[in-house]
Coordinates of C-alpha atoms in Angstrom, one line a residue:
M5 CA 108.1 163.1 100.0
L6 CA 106.2 166.5 101.3
L7 CA 102.6 166.6 102.5
N8 CA 100.2 168.3 100.8
S9 CA 97.4 167.2 101.9
G10 CA 95.5 164.7 104.5
M11 CA 94.6 162.0 101.4
A12 CA 98.5 162.0 101.0
L13 CA 99.4 160.3 104.6
Q14 CA 98.8 155.9 104.2
F15 CA 96.7 156.2 107.8
L16 CA 93.9 157.8 106.9
H17 CA 94.0 155.3 103.4
H18 CA 91.0 152.8 104.0
P19 CA 90.5 154.2 107.3
P20 CA 89.1 150.6 109.3
R21 CA 85.8 152.1 111.5
F22 CA 88.3 152.0 115.1
L23 CA 91.5 154.7 114.7
F24 CA 93.9 154.4 118.5
F25 CA 96.6 157.0 118.3
T26 CA 99.5 155.8 120.4
G27 CA 102.8 156.2 121.6
K28 CA 105.3 158.7 124.5
G29 CA 103.7 161.5 126.1
G30 CA 104.8 165.4 124.0
V31 CA 105.2 163.0 120.2
G32 CA 101.8 165.3 119.1
K33 CA 98.7 162.2 119.4
T34 CA 96.2 165.2 120.4
S35 CA 97.0 166.9 117.5
M36 CA 97.8 163.9 115.5
A37 CA 94.3 162.0 116.3
C38 CA 92.5 165.9 116.4
A39 CA 93.6 166.2 112.7
T40 CA 92.7 163.2 111.6
A41 CA 89.1 163.2 112.2
L42 CA 88.5 167.0 111.2
Q43 CA 90.1 165.2 107.5
L44 CA 87.4 162.7 107.8
A45 CA 84.3 164.9 109.1
T46 CA 85.9 167.3 106.1
E47 CA 85.3 164.2 103.5
G48 CA 81.7 164.0 104.9
K49 CA 81.9 160.8 107.1
S50 CA 80.3 161.1 110.7
I51 CA 82.8 161.0 113.1
L52 CA 83.3 160.7 117.3
L53 CA 86.8 161.9 118.6
V54 CA 87.0 159.8 122.2
S55 CA 90.7 161.3 124.9
T56 CA 91.7 159.3 127.2
D57 CA 95.1 161.5 127.6
P58 CA 95.0 162.6 131.8
A59 CA 96.6 165.7 129.8
S60 CA 93.6 165.7 127.1
N61 CA 93.0 169.3 125.7
V62 CA 91.3 168.4 123.0
G63 CA 88.2 171.0 123.9
Q64 CA 91.3 173.6 124.1
V65 CA 92.0 172.3 120.8
F66 CA 88.9 173.4 119.3
G67 CA 87.6 175.7 121.6
V68 CA 84.3 174.2 122.6
G69 CA 84.0 172.5 126.2
I70 CA 83.4 168.8 126.1
G71 CA 84.1 166.7 129.0
H72 CA 82.8 163.3 130.0
R73 CA 79.7 163.7 127.9
I74 CA 79.3 163.1 123.4
T75 CA 79.4 167.0 122.9
P76 CA 78.7 168.2 119.3
I77 CA 82.0 171.0 117.8
P78 CA 79.4 173.5 116.2
A79 CA 81.7 174.6 113.5
V80 CA 82.8 171.2 112.2
P81 CA 79.5 169.1 111.1
N82 CA 79.8 165.7 111.7
L83 CA 82.3 165.9 114.2
A84 CA 80.9 165.0 117.6
A85 CA 84.5 164.7 121.4
L86 CA 84.2 163.1 124.1
E87 CA 86.6 163.7 126.5
I88 CA 87.2 161.0 129.3
D89 CA 89.1 161.9 132.4
P90 CA 91.1 158.8 133.1
L91 CA 91.7 160.3 137.2
A92 CA 88.5 160.7 137.9
A93 CA 87.4 157.4 136.1
A94 CA 89.9 155.8 138.4
Q95 CA 89.7 157.6 141.6
N96 CA 85.0 156.2 141.1
F97 CA 86.9 153.0 139.7
R98 CA 88.4 152.7 143.3
E99 CA 85.9 153.8 145.5
R100 CA 83.4 150.7 144.4
I101 CA 85.4 148.7 145.4
L102 CA 87.2 149.8 148.3
D103 CA 83.9 151.1 149.8
P104 CA 82.2 147.0 150.6
V105 CA 85.3 146.1 152.3
R106 CA 85.7 149.1 154.4
G107 CA 84.9 148.4 158.2
V108 CA 84.6 144.7 157.1
L109 CA 88.1 144.2 156.8
P110 CA 91.0 145.7 158.9
E111 CA 92.4 149.2 158.1
P112 CA 95.5 148.0 157.8
V113 CA 94.5 146.1 154.8
V114 CA 92.5 148.1 153.2
K115 CA 95.5 151.0 153.0
V116 CA 97.2 148.2 150.8
I117 CA 94.4 147.4 148.5
A118 CA 94.2 151.1 148.1
E119 CA 97.9 151.1 147.1
Q120 CA 97.6 148.8 144.9
L121 CA 94.7 150.8 143.6
S122 CA 96.7 154.0 143.0
G123 CA 98.4 153.5 140.4
A124 CA 98.9 153.7 136.2
C125 CA 97.7 150.0 136.0
T126 CA 94.5 151.2 137.5
T127 CA 93.5 154.3 135.3
E128 CA 94.5 152.6 132.3
I129 CA 91.7 149.9 132.8
A130 CA 89.6 152.5 134.6
A131 CA 90.0 154.3 131.5
F132 CA 89.7 151.2 129.4
D133 CA 86.3 150.4 131.6
E134 CA 84.9 153.7 130.4
F135 CA 85.4 153.6 126.5
T136 CA 84.5 149.6 126.3
A137 CA 80.6 150.1 125.2
L138 CA 82.1 152.4 122.5
L139 CA 84.1 149.7 120.7
V140 CA 80.5 147.0 120.8
D141 CA 77.7 147.4 119.1
S142 CA 75.4 149.8 121.1
A143 CA 73.1 152.6 120.4
L144 CA 75.5 154.7 122.2
T145 CA 78.1 154.6 118.6
A146 CA 75.7 153.6 116.2
D147 CA 75.5 156.4 114.0
Y148 CA 79.7 156.7 113.5
E149 CA 81.5 156.0 110.9
H150 CA 84.3 155.7 112.4
I151 CA 85.4 156.4 116.4
I152 CA 88.9 157.9 116.6
F153 CA 90.6 157.4 119.6
D154 CA 93.3 159.7 121.5
T155 CA 95.6 156.7 123.5
A156 CA 95.1 152.9 123.8
P157 CA 95.4 150.8 125.9
T158 CA 99.0 149.1 126.8
G159 CA 100.0 145.9 126.0
H160 CA 99.7 144.4 130.1
T161 CA 96.4 146.2 129.6
L162 CA 95.3 143.8 127.4
R163 CA 96.8 140.3 128.7
L164 CA 95.1 141.6 131.7
L165 CA 91.8 141.4 130.6
Q166 CA 92.7 138.6 128.8
L167 CA 92.8 136.4 131.6
P168 CA 91.2 133.7 132.2
G169 CA 89.2 132.5 135.8
A170 CA 87.9 134.3 138.3
W171 CA 90.0 137.8 139.3
T172 CA 88.0 138.8 142.2
T173 CA 87.7 134.9 143.7
F174 CA 91.7 134.8 143.5
L175 CA 92.3 138.7 144.9
E176 CA 89.9 137.2 147.9
T177 CA 92.0 134.5 148.8
G178 CA 95.0 136.3 148.1
K179 CA 96.9 133.3 146.3
G180 CA 99.3 135.0 145.0
D181 CA 99.1 138.4 146.5
A182 CA 99.6 139.7 143.9
S183 CA 100.1 143.7 144.1
C184 CA 99.3 144.8 140.4
L185 CA 96.1 143.1 140.0
G186 CA 93.8 145.2 142.2
P187 CA 92.4 147.3 139.1
L188 CA 91.1 143.9 137.8
A189 CA 89.4 143.0 141.2
G190 CA 84.9 143.6 141.2
L191 CA 85.2 143.4 136.8
E192 CA 83.9 139.6 136.4
K193 CA 80.5 140.7 135.3
Q194 CA 82.7 142.4 132.8
R195 CA 84.0 139.6 131.3
T196 CA 82.0 138.9 128.2
T197 CA 82.1 142.8 127.6
Y198 CA 85.9 143.2 127.7
K199 CA 86.2 139.6 125.5
T200 CA 84.6 141.1 122.6
A201 CA 86.1 144.8 123.5
V202 CA 89.3 142.9 123.0
K203 CA 88.6 140.7 120.2
A204 CA 87.3 144.4 118.2
L205 CA 90.6 145.5 119.0
T206 CA 93.0 142.8 117.2
D207 CA 90.9 142.6 114.6
P208 CA 92.4 144.7 111.8
A209 CA 89.3 145.0 109.9
C210 CA 88.0 147.0 112.8
T211 CA 91.4 148.4 114.1
R212 CA 94.0 150.3 113.5
L213 CA 96.4 150.9 115.7
I214 CA 98.8 154.4 115.0
L215 CA 101.9 154.7 116.5
V216 CA 103.5 158.4 116.9
S217 CA 107.2 158.8 117.3
R218 CA 109.2 162.0 116.6
A219 CA 112.1 161.3 114.9
Q220 CA 114.9 160.7 117.6
C221 CA 116.9 157.5 118.9
A222 CA 115.3 156.7 121.8
T223 CA 111.9 157.5 121.1
L224 CA 112.0 155.1 118.6
R225 CA 113.1 152.5 120.1
E226 CA 110.4 152.9 122.2
V227 CA 108.0 152.7 120.4
A228 CA 109.6 149.7 118.5
R229 CA 108.9 148.2 121.5
T230 CA 105.4 148.7 121.9
S231 CA 104.7 147.4 118.8
K232 CA 106.9 144.4 118.9
E233 CA 104.7 143.7 122.0
L234 CA 101.1 145.2 120.7
L235 CA 101.5 143.0 117.7
S236 CA 102.4 139.6 119.7
L237 CA 99.0 140.3 121.5
G238 CA 96.5 140.5 117.8
V239 CA 97.7 144.4 117.6
S240 CA 98.3 143.5 113.7
Q241 CA 97.2 146.1 112.1
Q242 CA 100.1 149.3 113.1
Y243 CA 100.7 152.4 110.8
L244 CA 103.6 154.5 112.1
V245 CA 103.4 158.4 111.3
L246 CA 106.8 160.5 112.2
N247 CA 105.8 164.0 113.5
G248 CA 107.2 167.4 113.8
V249 CA 110.1 166.0 111.7
L250 CA 112.5 168.8 111.0
P251 CA 112.7 170.4 107.0
A252 CA 115.9 170.8 105.7
M253 CA 117.3 174.8 106.2
D254 CA 119.5 176.8 103.9
P255 CA 122.5 175.8 106.3
D256 CA 124.0 179.7 106.8
C257 CA 120.3 180.6 108.2
D258 CA 121.2 178.6 111.8
E259 CA 123.8 176.3 112.5
L260 CA 121.4 174.7 115.4
A261 CA 118.6 174.0 112.9
T262 CA 121.1 172.6 110.3
A263 CA 123.2 170.5 113.1
L264 CA 119.5 169.0 114.6
Y265 CA 118.1 168.4 110.7
Q266 CA 121.0 166.2 110.4
R267 CA 120.1 164.5 113.7
E268 CA 117.1 163.7 112.8
Q269 CA 117.6 161.4 109.4
A270 CA 120.6 159.5 111.1
A271 CA 118.1 158.8 113.5
L272 CA 115.8 157.9 110.4
A273 CA 118.4 156.4 108.3
A274 CA 118.9 154.1 112.0
L275 CA 115.7 153.2 112.2
P276 CA 114.3 149.8 114.8
D277 CA 113.3 146.7 112.7
T278 CA 110.3 146.2 113.6
L279 CA 109.4 149.5 112.6
K280 CA 111.0 149.1 108.6
T281 CA 108.3 146.9 107.8
L282 CA 104.7 149.2 108.8
P283 CA 103.7 151.7 106.5
R284 CA 105.0 154.8 107.1
D285 CA 103.8 159.0 107.2
Q286 CA 105.6 162.2 108.3
V287 CA 104.6 164.9 109.0
E288 CA 106.9 168.4 108.9
L289 CA 107.5 170.8 112.4
K290 CA 105.3 173.4 112.5
P291 CA 105.4 176.6 113.8
F292 CA 102.8 177.6 115.7
N293 CA 100.8 175.7 118.5
L294 CA 97.8 173.1 117.4
V295 CA 95.5 175.1 118.1
G296 CA 91.9 176.0 117.3
L297 CA 90.1 175.1 113.8
D298 CA 92.7 176.6 111.4
A299 CA 95.9 175.5 112.7
L300 CA 94.4 171.5 112.6
R301 CA 93.9 172.1 109.1
H302 CA 97.2 172.9 108.2
F303 CA 98.3 170.1 110.1
F304 CA 99.0 167.7 107.5
T305 CA 100.3 170.5 104.7
S306 CA 103.6 172.0 104.1
D307 CA 103.9 175.3 103.8
P308 CA 106.4 178.1 103.7
A309 CA 109.2 179.3 106.7
P310 CA 107.5 181.7 109.5
S311 CA 108.3 185.0 109.5
D312 CA 110.3 185.6 112.2
T313 CA 108.6 186.2 115.0
G314 CA 110.8 189.0 117.1
E315 CA 113.0 189.2 119.7
L316 CA 113.0 186.0 122.6
S317 CA 112.7 188.3 125.9
G318 CA 114.3 188.3 129.3
S319 CA 118.1 188.1 130.0
R320 CA 121.3 186.2 130.0
N321 CA 120.7 185.1 134.0
S322 CA 118.5 182.0 133.7
P323 CA 120.2 179.0 136.4
N324 CA 121.5 176.5 134.7
L325 CA 122.9 172.8 135.9
S326 CA 126.3 174.1 136.9
D327 CA 123.7 176.4 139.3
L328 CA 121.8 172.5 140.9
I329 CA 126.2 171.2 141.7
D330 CA 127.9 173.7 143.2
Q331 CA 124.8 173.5 145.6
I332 CA 124.4 169.1 145.3
A333 CA 128.7 169.4 146.3
K334 CA 127.7 171.8 149.8
D335 CA 126.5 168.5 151.0
G336 CA 129.5 166.1 150.4
R337 CA 128.2 163.1 149.8
G338 CA 124.2 162.1 149.1
L339 CA 122.1 160.5 146.7
I340 CA 120.8 162.0 143.6
L341 CA 118.1 160.5 141.8
L342 CA 117.0 161.5 138.1
M343 CA 113.8 160.8 137.7
G344 CA 111.0 161.2 134.5
K345 CA 109.4 160.6 131.5
G346 CA 111.4 158.5 129.3
G347 CA 113.4 160.1 126.2
V348 CA 113.8 163.6 128.6
G349 CA 117.1 162.8 128.5
K350 CA 117.7 161.2 131.9
T351 CA 120.3 159.4 131.3
T352 CA 122.6 162.4 129.4
L353 CA 121.2 164.1 132.6
A354 CA 122.8 162.0 134.9
A355 CA 126.1 160.8 133.7
A356 CA 126.0 165.5 133.5
I357 CA 126.3 165.8 137.2
A358 CA 128.4 163.0 138.4
V359 CA 131.0 164.0 136.3
G360 CA 130.2 166.9 137.1
L361 CA 130.8 166.0 140.5
A362 CA 133.3 163.8 139.9
R363 CA 135.0 166.6 138.2
K364 CA 135.1 168.5 141.4
G365 CA 137.2 165.8 143.2
F366 CA 133.9 164.1 145.3
S367 CA 134.8 160.3 144.7
V368 CA 131.1 159.6 143.0
H369 CA 129.5 156.0 141.9
L370 CA 127.0 156.7 138.6
T371 CA 124.5 153.8 138.3
T372 CA 121.7 152.7 135.8
S373 CA 119.3 151.1 134.7
D374 CA 119.7 151.7 131.0
P375 CA 121.2 149.7 128.8
A376 CA 125.0 149.8 129.5
A377 CA 126.0 150.6 126.0
H378 CA 123.9 154.1 126.0
L379 CA 125.6 154.4 129.7
T380 CA 128.9 154.6 127.7
H381 CA 128.4 156.2 124.7
T382 CA 127.3 159.1 126.7
L383 CA 131.1 159.0 128.8
K384 CA 133.3 157.6 126.2
G385 CA 135.5 158.5 129.1
A386 CA 136.8 157.5 132.2
L387 CA 137.3 159.6 135.2
D388 CA 139.9 158.7 138.1
Q389 CA 136.5 159.6 140.6
L390 CA 133.8 158.1 139.1
T391 CA 133.1 154.9 139.2
V392 CA 129.9 153.5 136.9
S393 CA 127.8 150.6 137.1
R394 CA 124.7 149.2 135.8
I395 CA 122.1 146.9 136.9
D396 CA 119.9 144.6 134.1
P397 CA 116.1 145.4 134.3
T398 CA 115.7 142.3 132.1
E399 CA 118.5 139.7 134.6
E400 CA 116.6 140.8 137.5
T401 CA 113.1 140.8 136.8
K402 CA 113.5 137.7 135.2
R403 CA 115.7 136.3 138.3
Y404 CA 112.6 138.1 140.8
R405 CA 110.0 135.8 139.0
Q406 CA 111.4 133.0 139.1
Q407 CA 112.1 133.3 142.6
V408 CA 108.3 134.3 143.4
L409 CA 106.8 131.3 140.8
D410 CA 109.3 128.6 143.0
T411 CA 107.8 129.7 146.1
Q412 CA 104.2 130.3 144.9
G413 CA 103.4 128.5 141.9
P414 CA 103.4 125.1 143.4
R415 CA 100.9 125.6 145.5
L416 CA 98.6 127.6 143.1
D417 CA 96.0 125.8 141.0
A418 CA 96.6 126.6 136.9
E419 CA 94.8 129.8 137.0
G420 CA 95.6 130.7 139.8
R421 CA 99.2 129.9 138.3
A422 CA 98.6 132.3 135.1
V423 CA 96.5 135.4 136.9
L424 CA 100.1 135.3 138.9
E425 CA 102.7 135.2 135.7
E426 CA 100.2 138.0 134.4
D427 CA 101.1 140.3 137.5
L428 CA 105.0 139.3 137.4
R429 CA 104.8 140.8 134.0
S430 CA 103.5 144.0 135.2
P431 CA 105.6 147.6 135.1
C432 CA 105.7 146.9 138.9
T433 CA 107.2 143.8 139.3
E434 CA 110.5 145.5 136.6
E435 CA 110.5 148.6 139.5
I436 CA 110.5 145.9 142.0
A437 CA 112.8 143.9 140.8
V438 CA 115.7 146.6 139.8
F439 CA 114.8 148.2 143.4
Q440 CA 116.3 145.3 145.6
A441 CA 119.6 145.7 143.1
F442 CA 119.7 149.4 144.0
S443 CA 118.7 149.1 147.5
R444 CA 122.3 148.1 147.9
I445 CA 124.1 151.0 145.6
I446 CA 121.7 153.0 147.8
R447 CA 124.0 152.6 150.8
E448 CA 127.4 153.7 149.9
A449 CA 125.9 157.3 149.9
D450 CA 126.7 157.8 153.3
K451 CA 130.3 158.4 152.2
Q452 CA 129.7 159.2 148.6
F453 CA 127.8 160.7 145.7
V454 CA 126.0 157.8 144.4
V455 CA 123.9 159.5 140.8
M456 CA 121.3 156.9 140.2
D457 CA 119.3 157.2 135.9
T458 CA 115.7 156.0 136.3
A459 CA 114.0 155.1 139.8
P460 CA 111.1 153.2 140.9
T461 CA 107.9 155.8 141.0
G462 CA 106.4 157.7 143.6
H463 CA 103.4 154.3 143.8
T464 CA 105.8 151.6 143.8
L465 CA 107.8 153.1 146.5
L466 CA 104.2 153.3 147.8
L467 CA 103.0 150.2 147.0
L468 CA 106.8 148.3 148.3
D469 CA 106.8 149.7 152.1
A470 CA 103.5 150.2 152.7
T471 CA 101.6 148.4 155.8
G472 CA 104.8 145.7 155.2
A473 CA 104.2 145.5 151.9
Y474 CA 107.4 145.7 150.6
H475 CA 108.7 142.9 153.3
R476 CA 105.8 140.6 151.8
A477 CA 107.8 141.1 148.4
V478 CA 110.7 140.4 149.1
T479 CA 109.5 137.2 151.7
R480 CA 107.5 135.7 148.9
T481 CA 110.6 135.3 146.8
G482 CA 112.2 133.3 150.6
V483 CA 115.1 136.1 150.2
N484 CA 116.5 136.9 153.9
T485 CA 115.6 140.5 155.0
N486 CA 117.2 140.9 157.7
L487 CA 116.7 144.4 158.4
H488 CA 117.3 146.6 155.2
V489 CA 113.9 146.2 154.1
T490 CA 113.0 149.9 155.8
T491 CA 116.2 151.5 155.3
P492 CA 116.3 152.0 151.7
M493 CA 112.3 154.1 151.9
M494 CA 113.1 155.8 155.2
Q495 CA 116.5 157.5 153.5
L496 CA 114.3 158.3 149.9
Q497 CA 112.6 160.7 152.5
D498 CA 115.0 162.5 154.0
P499 CA 116.0 165.2 152.3
K500 CA 119.2 165.2 154.0
Q501 CA 120.6 162.4 152.6
T502 CA 118.4 162.3 148.6
K503 CA 117.7 164.9 146.2
V504 CA 115.7 163.9 143.8
L505 CA 115.2 165.7 139.9
L506 CA 112.5 165.6 137.8
A507 CA 113.6 166.2 134.2
T508 CA 111.2 167.4 131.8
W509 CA 110.5 169.2 128.4
A510 CA 109.3 172.8 128.6
E511 CA 106.4 171.2 126.0
T512 CA 102.3 170.3 127.9
T513 CA 102.5 167.1 128.4
P514 CA 106.3 166.3 129.3
V515 CA 105.4 169.0 132.1
L516 CA 101.5 167.7 133.0
E517 CA 103.5 164.7 133.8
A518 CA 106.3 165.3 136.2
A519 CA 103.7 167.6 137.2
N520 CA 101.8 164.0 138.3
L521 CA 105.0 162.5 139.2
Q522 CA 105.9 165.2 141.9
A523 CA 102.7 164.3 142.9
D524 CA 102.6 160.9 142.8
L525 CA 106.0 161.0 145.1
R526 CA 104.9 163.9 147.7
R527 CA 102.4 160.6 148.6
A528 CA 105.3 158.7 149.3
G529 CA 106.6 161.0 151.6
I530 CA 109.6 162.2 149.3
E531 CA 109.7 166.1 148.6
P532 CA 111.6 166.5 144.7
W533 CA 114.7 168.9 145.1
A534 CA 114.9 170.4 141.6
W535 CA 112.7 170.0 138.0
V536 CA 115.6 169.9 134.7
V537 CA 114.3 171.4 131.7
N538 CA 116.1 169.6 129.2
Q539 CA 116.6 170.4 125.5
S540 CA 115.1 173.5 125.5
I541 CA 114.7 175.0 121.8
A542 CA 113.6 178.9 124.1
A543 CA 117.0 178.5 125.8
A544 CA 119.3 178.2 122.4
H545 CA 118.6 181.3 121.2
P546 CA 117.9 180.1 117.4
H547 CA 117.9 182.1 114.8
A548 CA 115.7 180.2 111.6
P549 CA 112.5 181.3 112.0
L550 CA 110.8 177.8 112.3
L551 CA 112.6 177.7 115.2
R552 CA 112.1 180.8 117.3
A553 CA 108.5 180.6 116.5
R554 CA 108.5 176.8 118.5
A555 CA 110.9 178.0 121.1
Q556 CA 107.8 180.8 121.6
N557 CA 105.5 178.5 122.5
E558 CA 107.9 177.0 125.3
L559 CA 108.1 180.1 127.1
P560 CA 104.8 179.1 128.6
E561 CA 105.8 176.2 130.2
I562 CA 109.2 177.0 131.8
H563 CA 107.5 179.9 133.7
A564 CA 105.0 177.5 135.0
I565 CA 108.1 175.1 136.0
A566 CA 110.1 178.4 137.8
T567 CA 106.3 180.2 139.9
R568 CA 104.9 177.2 139.8
H569 CA 105.8 173.3 140.4
A570 CA 109.2 173.9 141.3
R571 CA 111.6 174.9 144.0
R572 CA 114.5 174.8 141.8
Y573 CA 115.3 174.3 138.2
A574 CA 117.0 174.2 135.6
L575 CA 117.6 175.2 131.8
I576 CA 119.3 173.3 129.6
P577 CA 119.6 175.3 125.8
L578 CA 119.6 172.2 122.8
M579 CA 122.3 171.6 121.8
K580 CA 123.8 171.5 118.5
H581 CA 126.4 168.2 119.0
E582 CA 125.0 165.7 121.4
P583 CA 126.1 165.9 124.5
I584 CA 128.2 162.6 123.8
G585 CA 131.8 162.3 126.0
I586 CA 133.4 163.5 129.1
D587 CA 134.1 167.0 127.4
R588 CA 130.8 167.3 125.6
L589 CA 129.2 166.3 129.3
M590 CA 131.3 169.5 131.1
E591 CA 129.4 172.2 128.1
L592 CA 125.7 170.6 128.7
I593 CA 126.8 172.2 132.9
H594 CA 128.1 175.3 131.6
I595 CA 125.9 176.8 128.5
R596 CA 124.5 179.7 130.4
P597 CA 120.7 179.6 128.5
E598 CA 120.2 182.9 126.6
G599 CA 116.7 185.0 126.6
F600 CA 115.3 184.6 130.2
D601 CA 115.5 186.3 133.7
R602 CA 116.2 184.1 136.7
K603 CA 112.3 183.8 138.4
T604 CA 112.5 180.6 141.0
K605 CA 111.3 181.8 144.3
G606 CA 115.0 182.1 146.7
N607 CA 118.6 182.8 145.1
M608 CA 119.3 179.8 144.4
T609 CA 122.9 180.1 146.7
D610 CA 120.1 180.5 149.1
P611 CA 118.1 178.3 151.0
I612 CA 114.9 177.7 149.7
P613 CA 111.9 179.2 151.6
Q614 CA 109.1 176.3 152.2
Q615 CA 107.1 175.3 149.4
N616 CA 103.6 176.1 148.3
P617 CA 101.2 173.2 149.7
G618 CA 99.1 175.4 146.1
A619 CA 102.9 174.2 143.8

């Protein structure tokens, strides 16, 4: 059904006071939140739009400098906006906790606390700390009928804030050697305020959660997990918005567009059961960037297809995945890590690299923590030189949690055990558990190629390594660590043994997230070896005007990767057919992108110059 006005959208029907937009990076949360704010303000309602997204471009969308203050939008009566910088909030948050202990506790202990406070949990809780005042009755928001949030807290953060007891006392006494609860230190005085805020979040009369997704199987599975987790915590009024859905086109217009349309329709037909019961809206893919009021006003409409945007300038000599594989093969062995945010195709890329190396005659071990069916489905075959294994993160995490509870739990009271159990539900716990399993496989890279899909973040690696934290994380399970506790970290930091490839899309938010991940890894002493820009519309050189317009939007991001972010990069076009099976994976490796000049820092076959410190 075509949506001809914002009023046709179900999630805008009788909206409560608080509207939260959540979803993976790059799905259009900010665009959706801004368009919603404009729609409601145009109806004469007083609106406050709040962004807690690290990649926030709300000010750019409206053409107004906003920042950390409530700012009226001059061109839109009834609308004001506020951008909470979560990174700045996290830094202030850390300093409030670290300042009192500097010079009091030993420096190694302070370093461990600082690393505990450097992860995503701290950033999210610090942002929640900032906008808590907006969720409770206060003079600050009394004049606004609706408050719209771009980005919502995760289930993990909500559980942390609902924990009983004195967090500060628990942490100061070190009862559970918690790794992810550092952000809660010093927040005891906020407990009453947080309790009120969490109550508002779980009250369907006050709050509506809008899950934003693309019509892609992997993204929809992630949204289903988010929905189920938040529902279990009492966030019950949920709506699903499918953004950027490709409209049906003349099959003779563009084979790529037709194939993409059929792929999206198949994903929607296989919608996860958790999402089938939710009220659902669908917004078509737009040919334009969502910047400016005119663009926002057309966001919830179905417009005619755009006219042709002209040629996509450039030559046909861009680096492809084969170029990177050729360089990797020169070493004869080593560890290859595929990293990046969920949904950008890490598993497919890992499988393609493994197949490419195996086809060259090398012995390759491909391992993943992704569901086995996904990897098996991607390969759809076997090669003599390729060994495939799977680490089950659920089983590894379950085993790790039980070990910690068995060794630490008996000496804790009920309050302490509750805090420890929540610590063991954190994202860091799964990474630690999986990393222990990965560590056994890493040592194989001395004799062959090991290609690893889904690796721990820089924060987790530092948490494991800083001042013996990894040793404590392992020994608290009662497991004999022998001499291997630091070897995996040392191997990951050695560029002669390990190559990290960052996967992304050529869109603003995924590129920013990859750049943040790169900075995170550099803090851990790991320098990413290359970037892989996956599923690029521009590199596919489409014919349909809608896709050509989208391709033009990708060009600045590709240029930024090639000239500012990456030491090496490969550009992979969006394919008509999903890269499933060994033949399709080989096609993915060798397909040469169209429409771009090669703009790497140095020749792809020569040694890469030293990275610019500002890159």
